[in-house]
CSV table of C-alpha atoms in Angstrom, one decimal:
chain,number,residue,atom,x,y,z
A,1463,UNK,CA,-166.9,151.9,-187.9
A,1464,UNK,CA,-166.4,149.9,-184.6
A,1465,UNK,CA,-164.7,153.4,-183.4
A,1466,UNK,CA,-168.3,155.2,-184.7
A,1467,UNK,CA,-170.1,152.2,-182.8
A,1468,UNK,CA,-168.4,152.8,-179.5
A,1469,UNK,CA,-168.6,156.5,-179.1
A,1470,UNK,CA,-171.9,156.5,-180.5
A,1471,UNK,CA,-172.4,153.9,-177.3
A,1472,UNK,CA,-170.4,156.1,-175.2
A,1473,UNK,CA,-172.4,158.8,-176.0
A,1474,UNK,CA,-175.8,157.2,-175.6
A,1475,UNK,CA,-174.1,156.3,-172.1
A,1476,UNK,CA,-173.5,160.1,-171.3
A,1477,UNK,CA,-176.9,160.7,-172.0
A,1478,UNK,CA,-178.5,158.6,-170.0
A,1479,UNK,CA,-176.6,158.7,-167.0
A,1480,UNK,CA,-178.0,159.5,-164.0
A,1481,UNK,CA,-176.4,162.8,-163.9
A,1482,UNK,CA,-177.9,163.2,-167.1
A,1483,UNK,CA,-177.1,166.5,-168.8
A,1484,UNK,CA,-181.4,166.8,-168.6
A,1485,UNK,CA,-183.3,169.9,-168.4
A,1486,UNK,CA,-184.4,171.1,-165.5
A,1487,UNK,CA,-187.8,172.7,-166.7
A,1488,UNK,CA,-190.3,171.7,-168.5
A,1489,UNK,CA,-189.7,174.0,-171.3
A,1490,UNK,CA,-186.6,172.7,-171.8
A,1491,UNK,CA,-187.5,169.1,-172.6
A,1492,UNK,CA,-189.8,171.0,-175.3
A,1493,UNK,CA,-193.0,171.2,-173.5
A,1494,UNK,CA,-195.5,173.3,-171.7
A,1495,UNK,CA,-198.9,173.2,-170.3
A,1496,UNK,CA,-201.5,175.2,-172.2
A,1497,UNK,CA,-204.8,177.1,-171.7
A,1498,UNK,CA,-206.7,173.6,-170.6
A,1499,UNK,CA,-203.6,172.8,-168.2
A,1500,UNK,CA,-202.6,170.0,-170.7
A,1501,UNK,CA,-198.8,169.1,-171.5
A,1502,UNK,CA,-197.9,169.7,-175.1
A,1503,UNK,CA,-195.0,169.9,-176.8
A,1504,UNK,CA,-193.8,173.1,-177.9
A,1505,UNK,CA,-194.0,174.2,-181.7
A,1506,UNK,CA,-190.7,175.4,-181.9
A,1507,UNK,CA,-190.7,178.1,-184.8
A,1508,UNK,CA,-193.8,180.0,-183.0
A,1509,UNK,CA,-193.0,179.0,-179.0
A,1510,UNK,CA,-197.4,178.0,-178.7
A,1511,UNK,CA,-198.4,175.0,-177.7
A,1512,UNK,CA,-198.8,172.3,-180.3
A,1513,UNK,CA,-201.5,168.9,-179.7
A,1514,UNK,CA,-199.3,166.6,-179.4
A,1515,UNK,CA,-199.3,165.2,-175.8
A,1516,UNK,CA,-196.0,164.0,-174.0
A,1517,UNK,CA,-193.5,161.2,-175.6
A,1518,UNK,CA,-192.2,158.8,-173.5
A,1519,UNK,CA,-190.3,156.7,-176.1
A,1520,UNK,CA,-188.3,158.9,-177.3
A,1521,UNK,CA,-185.2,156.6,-177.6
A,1522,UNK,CA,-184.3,152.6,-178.5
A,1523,UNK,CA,-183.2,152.3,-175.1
A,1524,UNK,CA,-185.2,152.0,-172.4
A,1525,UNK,CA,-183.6,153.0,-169.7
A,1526,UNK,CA,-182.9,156.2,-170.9
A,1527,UNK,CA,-186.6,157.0,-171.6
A,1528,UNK,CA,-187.5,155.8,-168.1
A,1529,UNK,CA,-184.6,158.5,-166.7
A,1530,UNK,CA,-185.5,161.1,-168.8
A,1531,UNK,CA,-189.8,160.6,-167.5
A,1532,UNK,CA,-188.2,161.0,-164.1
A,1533,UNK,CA,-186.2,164.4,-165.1
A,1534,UNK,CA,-189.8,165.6,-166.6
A,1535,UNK,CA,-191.1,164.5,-163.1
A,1536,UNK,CA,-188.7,166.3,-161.4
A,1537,UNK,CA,-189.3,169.7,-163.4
A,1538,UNK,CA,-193.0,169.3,-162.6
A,1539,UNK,CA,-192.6,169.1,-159.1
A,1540,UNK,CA,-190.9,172.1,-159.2
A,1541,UNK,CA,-193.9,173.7,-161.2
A,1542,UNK,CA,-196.3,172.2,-159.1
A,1543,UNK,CA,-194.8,174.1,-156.7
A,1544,UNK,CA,-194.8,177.3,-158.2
A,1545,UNK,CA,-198.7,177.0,-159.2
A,1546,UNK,CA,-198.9,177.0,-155.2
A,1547,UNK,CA,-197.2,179.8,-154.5
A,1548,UNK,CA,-199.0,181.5,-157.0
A,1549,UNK,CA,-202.2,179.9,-156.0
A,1550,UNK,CA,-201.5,182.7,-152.5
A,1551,UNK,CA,-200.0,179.7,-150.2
A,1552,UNK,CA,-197.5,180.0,-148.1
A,1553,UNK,CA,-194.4,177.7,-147.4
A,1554,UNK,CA,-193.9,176.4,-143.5
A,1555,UNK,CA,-191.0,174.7,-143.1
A,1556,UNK,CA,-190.3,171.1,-141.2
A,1557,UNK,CA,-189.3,171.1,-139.1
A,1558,UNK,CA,-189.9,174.4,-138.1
A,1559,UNK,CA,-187.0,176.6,-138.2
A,1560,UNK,CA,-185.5,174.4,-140.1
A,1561,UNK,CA,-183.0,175.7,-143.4
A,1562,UNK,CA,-182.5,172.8,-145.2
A,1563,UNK,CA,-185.6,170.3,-144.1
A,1564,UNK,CA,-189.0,169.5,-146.1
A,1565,UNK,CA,-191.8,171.8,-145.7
A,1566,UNK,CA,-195.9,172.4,-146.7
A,1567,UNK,CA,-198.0,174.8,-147.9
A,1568,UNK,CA,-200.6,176.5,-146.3
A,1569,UNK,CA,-203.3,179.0,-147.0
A,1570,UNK,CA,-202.9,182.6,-145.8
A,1571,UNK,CA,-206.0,182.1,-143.2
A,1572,UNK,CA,-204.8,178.5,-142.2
A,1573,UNK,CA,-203.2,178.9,-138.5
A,1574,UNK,CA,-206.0,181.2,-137.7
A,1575,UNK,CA,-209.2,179.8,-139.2
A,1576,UNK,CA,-212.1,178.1,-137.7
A,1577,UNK,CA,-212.1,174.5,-139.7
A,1578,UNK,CA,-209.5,173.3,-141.6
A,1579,UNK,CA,-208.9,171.0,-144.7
A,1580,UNK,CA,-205.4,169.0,-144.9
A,1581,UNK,CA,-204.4,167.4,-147.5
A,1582,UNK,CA,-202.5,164.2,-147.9
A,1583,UNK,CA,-200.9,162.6,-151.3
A,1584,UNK,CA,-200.0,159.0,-151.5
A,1585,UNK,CA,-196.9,156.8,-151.8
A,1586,UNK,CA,-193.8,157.2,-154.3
A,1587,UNK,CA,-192.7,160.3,-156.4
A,1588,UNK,CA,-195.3,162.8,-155.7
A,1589,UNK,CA,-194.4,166.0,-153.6
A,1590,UNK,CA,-196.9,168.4,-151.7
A,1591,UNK,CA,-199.9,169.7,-154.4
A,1592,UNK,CA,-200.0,166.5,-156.5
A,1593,UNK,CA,-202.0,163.0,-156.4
A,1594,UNK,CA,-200.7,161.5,-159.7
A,1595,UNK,CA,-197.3,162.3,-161.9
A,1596,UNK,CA,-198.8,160.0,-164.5
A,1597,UNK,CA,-202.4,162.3,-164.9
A,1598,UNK,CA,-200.3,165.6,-165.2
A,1599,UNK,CA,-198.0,164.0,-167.5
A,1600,UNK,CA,-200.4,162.6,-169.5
A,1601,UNK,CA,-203.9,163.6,-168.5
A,1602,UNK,CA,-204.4,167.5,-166.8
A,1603,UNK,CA,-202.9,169.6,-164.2
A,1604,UNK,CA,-206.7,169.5,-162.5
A,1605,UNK,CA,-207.2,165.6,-162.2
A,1606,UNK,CA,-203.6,165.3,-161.3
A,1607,UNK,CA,-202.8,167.9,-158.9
A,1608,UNK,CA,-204.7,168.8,-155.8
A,1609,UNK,CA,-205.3,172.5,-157.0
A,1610,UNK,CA,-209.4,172.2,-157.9
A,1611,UNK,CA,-209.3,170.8,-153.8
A,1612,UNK,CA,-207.8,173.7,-152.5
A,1613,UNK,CA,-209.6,175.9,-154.2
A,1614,UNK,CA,-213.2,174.0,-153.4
A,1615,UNK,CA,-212.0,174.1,-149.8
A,1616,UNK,CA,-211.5,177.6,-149.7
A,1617,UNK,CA,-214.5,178.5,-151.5
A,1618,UNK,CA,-216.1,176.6,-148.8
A,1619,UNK,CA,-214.2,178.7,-146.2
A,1620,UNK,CA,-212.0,176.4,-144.7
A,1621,UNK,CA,-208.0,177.0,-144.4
A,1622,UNK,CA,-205.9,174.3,-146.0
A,1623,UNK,CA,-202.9,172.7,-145.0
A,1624,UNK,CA,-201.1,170.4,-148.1
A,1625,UNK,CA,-198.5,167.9,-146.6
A,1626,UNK,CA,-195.2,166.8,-148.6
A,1627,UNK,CA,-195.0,163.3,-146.8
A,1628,UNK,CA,-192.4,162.2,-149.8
A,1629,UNK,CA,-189.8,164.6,-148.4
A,1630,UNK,CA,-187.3,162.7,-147.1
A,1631,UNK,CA,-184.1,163.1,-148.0
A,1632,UNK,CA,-181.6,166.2,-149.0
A,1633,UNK,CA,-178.6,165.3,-151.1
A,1634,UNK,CA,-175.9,166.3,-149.0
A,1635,UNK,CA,-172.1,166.0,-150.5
A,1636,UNK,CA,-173.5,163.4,-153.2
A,1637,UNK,CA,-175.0,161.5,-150.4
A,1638,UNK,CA,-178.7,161.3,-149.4
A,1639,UNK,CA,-179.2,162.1,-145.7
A,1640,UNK,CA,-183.0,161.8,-143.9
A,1641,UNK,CA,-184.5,165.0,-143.0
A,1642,UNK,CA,-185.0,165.2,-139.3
A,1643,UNK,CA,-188.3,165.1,-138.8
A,1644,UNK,CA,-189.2,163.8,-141.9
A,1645,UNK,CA,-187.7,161.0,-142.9
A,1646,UNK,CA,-190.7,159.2,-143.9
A,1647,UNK,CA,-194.1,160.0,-144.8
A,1648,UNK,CA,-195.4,159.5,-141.1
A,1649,UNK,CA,-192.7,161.0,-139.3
A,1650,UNK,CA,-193.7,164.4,-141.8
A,1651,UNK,CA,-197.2,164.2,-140.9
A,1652,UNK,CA,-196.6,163.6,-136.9
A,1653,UNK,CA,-194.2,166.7,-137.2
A,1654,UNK,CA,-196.7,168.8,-139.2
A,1655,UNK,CA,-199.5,167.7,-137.0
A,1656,UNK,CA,-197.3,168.6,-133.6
A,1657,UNK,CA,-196.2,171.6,-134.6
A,1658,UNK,CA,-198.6,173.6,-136.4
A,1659,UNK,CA,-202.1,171.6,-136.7
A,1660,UNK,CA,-202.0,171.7,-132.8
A,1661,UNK,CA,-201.1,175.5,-132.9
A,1662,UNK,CA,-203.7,175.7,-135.1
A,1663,UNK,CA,-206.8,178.0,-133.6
A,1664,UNK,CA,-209.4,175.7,-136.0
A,1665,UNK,CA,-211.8,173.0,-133.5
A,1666,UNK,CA,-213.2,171.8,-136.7
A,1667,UNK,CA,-210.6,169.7,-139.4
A,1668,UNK,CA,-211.0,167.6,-142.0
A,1669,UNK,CA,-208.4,165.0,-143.3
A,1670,UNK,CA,-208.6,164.0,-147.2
A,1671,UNK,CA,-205.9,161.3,-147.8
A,1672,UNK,CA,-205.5,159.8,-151.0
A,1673,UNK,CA,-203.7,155.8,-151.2
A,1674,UNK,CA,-201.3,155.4,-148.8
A,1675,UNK,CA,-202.5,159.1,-147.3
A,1676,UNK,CA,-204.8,156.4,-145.2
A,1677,UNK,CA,-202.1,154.9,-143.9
A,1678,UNK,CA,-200.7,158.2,-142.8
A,1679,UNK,CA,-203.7,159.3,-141.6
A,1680,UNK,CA,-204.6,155.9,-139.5
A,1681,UNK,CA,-200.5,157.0,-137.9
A,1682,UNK,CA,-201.8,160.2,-137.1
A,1683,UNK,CA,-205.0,158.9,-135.4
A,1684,UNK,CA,-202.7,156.5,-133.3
A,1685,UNK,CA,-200.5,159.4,-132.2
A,1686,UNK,CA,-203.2,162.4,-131.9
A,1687,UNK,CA,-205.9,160.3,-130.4
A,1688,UNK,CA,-207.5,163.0,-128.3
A,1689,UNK,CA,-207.2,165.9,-131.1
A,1690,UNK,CA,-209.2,163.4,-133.7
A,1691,UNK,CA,-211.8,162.9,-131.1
A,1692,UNK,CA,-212.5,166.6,-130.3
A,1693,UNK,CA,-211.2,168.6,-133.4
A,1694,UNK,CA,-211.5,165.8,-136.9
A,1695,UNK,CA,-214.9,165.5,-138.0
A,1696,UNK,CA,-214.5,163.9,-141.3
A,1697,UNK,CA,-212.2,161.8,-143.0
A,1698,UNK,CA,-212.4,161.6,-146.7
A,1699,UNK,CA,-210.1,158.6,-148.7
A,1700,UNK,CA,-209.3,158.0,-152.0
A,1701,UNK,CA,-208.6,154.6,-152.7
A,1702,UNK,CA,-206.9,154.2,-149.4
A,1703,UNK,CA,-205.3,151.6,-149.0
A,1704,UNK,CA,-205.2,151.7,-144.7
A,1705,UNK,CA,-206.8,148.3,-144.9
A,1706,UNK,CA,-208.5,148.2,-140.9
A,1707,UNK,CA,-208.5,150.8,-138.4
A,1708,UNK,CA,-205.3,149.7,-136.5
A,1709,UNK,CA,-205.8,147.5,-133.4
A,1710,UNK,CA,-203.7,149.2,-131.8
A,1711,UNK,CA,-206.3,152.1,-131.5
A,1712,UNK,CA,-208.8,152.6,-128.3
A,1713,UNK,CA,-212.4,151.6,-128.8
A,1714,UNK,CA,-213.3,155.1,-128.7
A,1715,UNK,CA,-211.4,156.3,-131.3
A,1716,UNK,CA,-212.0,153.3,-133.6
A,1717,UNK,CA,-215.9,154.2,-133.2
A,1718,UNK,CA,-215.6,157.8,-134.0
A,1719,UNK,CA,-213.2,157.2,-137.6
A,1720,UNK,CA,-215.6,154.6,-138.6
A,1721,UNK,CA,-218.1,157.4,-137.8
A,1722,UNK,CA,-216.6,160.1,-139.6
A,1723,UNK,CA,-214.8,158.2,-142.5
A,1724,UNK,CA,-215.8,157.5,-146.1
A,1725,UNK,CA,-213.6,156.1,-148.2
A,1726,UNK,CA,-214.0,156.5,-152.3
A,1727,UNK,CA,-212.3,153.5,-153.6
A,1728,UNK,CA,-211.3,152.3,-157.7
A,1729,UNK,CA,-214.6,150.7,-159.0
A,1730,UNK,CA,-216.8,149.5,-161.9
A,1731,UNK,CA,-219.6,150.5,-160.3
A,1732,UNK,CA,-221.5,154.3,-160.2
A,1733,UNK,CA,-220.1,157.0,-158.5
A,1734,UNK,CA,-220.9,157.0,-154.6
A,1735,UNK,CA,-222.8,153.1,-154.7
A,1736,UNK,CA,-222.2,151.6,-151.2
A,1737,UNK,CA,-220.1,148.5,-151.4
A,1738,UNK,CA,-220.1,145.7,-148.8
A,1739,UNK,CA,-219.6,147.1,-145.3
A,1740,UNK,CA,-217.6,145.3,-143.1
A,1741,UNK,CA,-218.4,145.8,-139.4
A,1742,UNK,CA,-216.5,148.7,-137.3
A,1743,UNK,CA,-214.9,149.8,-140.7
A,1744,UNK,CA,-214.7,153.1,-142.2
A,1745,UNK,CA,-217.6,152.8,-145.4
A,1746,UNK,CA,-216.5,152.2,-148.8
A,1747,UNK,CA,-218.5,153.9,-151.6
A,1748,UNK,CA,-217.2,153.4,-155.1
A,1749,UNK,CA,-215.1,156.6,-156.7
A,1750,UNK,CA,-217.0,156.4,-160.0
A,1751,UNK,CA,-213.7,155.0,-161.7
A,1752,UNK,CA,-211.7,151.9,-161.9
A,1753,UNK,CA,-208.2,153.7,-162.3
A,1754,UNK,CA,-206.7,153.7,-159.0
A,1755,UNK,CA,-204.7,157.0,-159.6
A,1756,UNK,CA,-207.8,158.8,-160.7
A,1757,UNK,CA,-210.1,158.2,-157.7
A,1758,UNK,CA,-209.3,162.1,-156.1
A,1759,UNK,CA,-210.6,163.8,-159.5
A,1760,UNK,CA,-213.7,161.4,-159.7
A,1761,UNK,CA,-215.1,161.7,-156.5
A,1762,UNK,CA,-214.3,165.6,-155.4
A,1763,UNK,CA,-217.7,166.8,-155.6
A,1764,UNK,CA,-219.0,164.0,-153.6
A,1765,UNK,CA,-216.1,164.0,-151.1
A,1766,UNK,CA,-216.7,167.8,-150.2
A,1767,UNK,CA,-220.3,166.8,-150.3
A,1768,UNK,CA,-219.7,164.3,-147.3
A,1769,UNK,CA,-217.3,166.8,-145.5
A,1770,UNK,CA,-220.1,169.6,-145.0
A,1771,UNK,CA,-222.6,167.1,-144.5
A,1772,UNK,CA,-220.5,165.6,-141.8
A,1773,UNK,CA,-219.9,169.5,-140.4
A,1774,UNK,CA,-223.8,170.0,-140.3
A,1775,UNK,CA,-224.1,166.9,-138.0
A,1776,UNK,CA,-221.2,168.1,-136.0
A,1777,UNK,CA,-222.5,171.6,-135.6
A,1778,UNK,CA,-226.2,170.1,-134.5
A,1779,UNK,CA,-224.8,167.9,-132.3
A,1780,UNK,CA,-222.5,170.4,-130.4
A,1781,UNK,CA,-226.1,172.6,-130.4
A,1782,UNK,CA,-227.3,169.6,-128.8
A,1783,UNK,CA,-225.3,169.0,-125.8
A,1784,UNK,CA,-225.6,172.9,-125.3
């Protein structure tokens, strides 16, 4: 039985190693999204969906369950993906020209359009159209991906640009290598930013940056001083977590992002009540929930609410000084 034991263990082993002989689609780990855009497992005499929600325990050992989430991550990154392509965007690649680099989507209209909408995803696993793995796991495809804010923002008639600032590396050989250009998240957005948001024809943009987005964005700022000042007029956050504008930035510029920013951060109190200010800061309203990884879906309609408001203050201003 010791014999059983150990290739039962060496089995287990197989299994869970990283290689892991794991599916690489959803479909084949059982599940699939249905009409609502939740995960559920597949009934698998009939192919429909079933209600029962995704299993992470699926195993005695732990580590296996926590490798076999990440494969599922993996295959919905690649769906993600898909849903944008099908959603009409467009890949760009970064750099550009590049073969084997990151890349973003875009709308059709985005190099061309008058105002522009980019988004920006926080820290950790996610990759260009999502917010949270965790809430498309187990909650939705809308409050987890950023599809119901491309779709609002183009509704609204702005192009949209979606960054992938978790790009970093290609697996070259076994072996990771940085992506020039985009070996970290604001490395990405500076080569995004250089290369096609300054090519871009639109004089009016608007950054939404969820987490460490704000970070990203703050980088931006820093780098693209005189482009924020004439071209961003509004910065929407979601729980950023950018703490100050940087010191490093002029006076000028530090005025007009407290001006123009709002950020929506992980509270107990109602959607959109002011919290305390602090002085020269970019205002913090709450984002109607206390779940960190849930602000984005909370406070949509209120962000895009803020980003024409702030558009109908730019456009009397620039009436003004005519």
């Amino acid at each position: 039985s010791s014999e059983v034991a150990y290739r039962f263990r060496h089995l287990r082993t197989l299994m869970s190693s990283k290689e892991g002989p794991f599916p690489k689609t959803l479909e084949g780990f059982g599940y699939k999204f249905n009409e609502e855009g939740k995960l559920r497992k597949i009934d698998a005499a009939t192919g429909n969906t079933t209600d029962t929600s995704f299993q992470f325990n699926v195993s005695s050992d732990p580590s296996y369950n926590q490798k076999r989430y990440e494969a599922v991550g993996e295959a919905v990154t690649e769906l993600v993906y898909d849903l944008l392509d099908k959603e009409g965007l467009k890949r760009l690649p970064v750099p550009p020209g590049s073969a084997n680099g990151s890349f973003i989507f875009c709308t059709e209209n985005a190099q061309v359009s008058d105002k522009l909408v980019i988004l920006i995803h926080g820290t950790g696993v996610v990759k260009a159209g999502q917010w949270a793995r965790s809430l498309i796991i187990n909650d939705s495809l809308d409050s987890g991906t950023q599809i119901p804010y491309i779709r609002k923002a183009q509704e609204l008639g702005y192009g949209v640009f979606v960054l992938n600032t978790n790009d970093n590396f290609r697996l070259i050989d076994g072996k990771k290598s940085p992506i020039k250009g985009s070996s970290n998240a604001q490395e990405h957005a500076s080569t995004v930013w250089s290369h096609y948001i300054t090519q871009s024809r639109a004089q009016k943009i608007a950054i939404i940056a969820h987490s460490f987005g704000g970070v990203v964005t703050m980088s931006l700022a820093s780098n693209f001083e005189e482009d924020f000042l004439k071209r961003v007029f509004a910065i929407g956050l979601t729980d950023s977590v950018h703490g100050k504008i940087p010191r490093a930035v002029s006076s000028v510029l530090a005025d007009h992002l407290a001006k123009i920013g709002r950020n929506w951060v992980s509270s107990l109190e109602a959607l959109d009540s002011p919290l305390p200010e602090q002085a020269g800061e970019i205002q913090c309203v709450s984002a109607g929930t206390s779940k960190h990884e849930l602000t984005s879906w909370s406070c949509m309609d209120s962000l895009f609410s803020f980003i024409e408001e702030r558009l109908e203050n730019r456009l009397v201003s620039t009436r003004d000084e005519l």
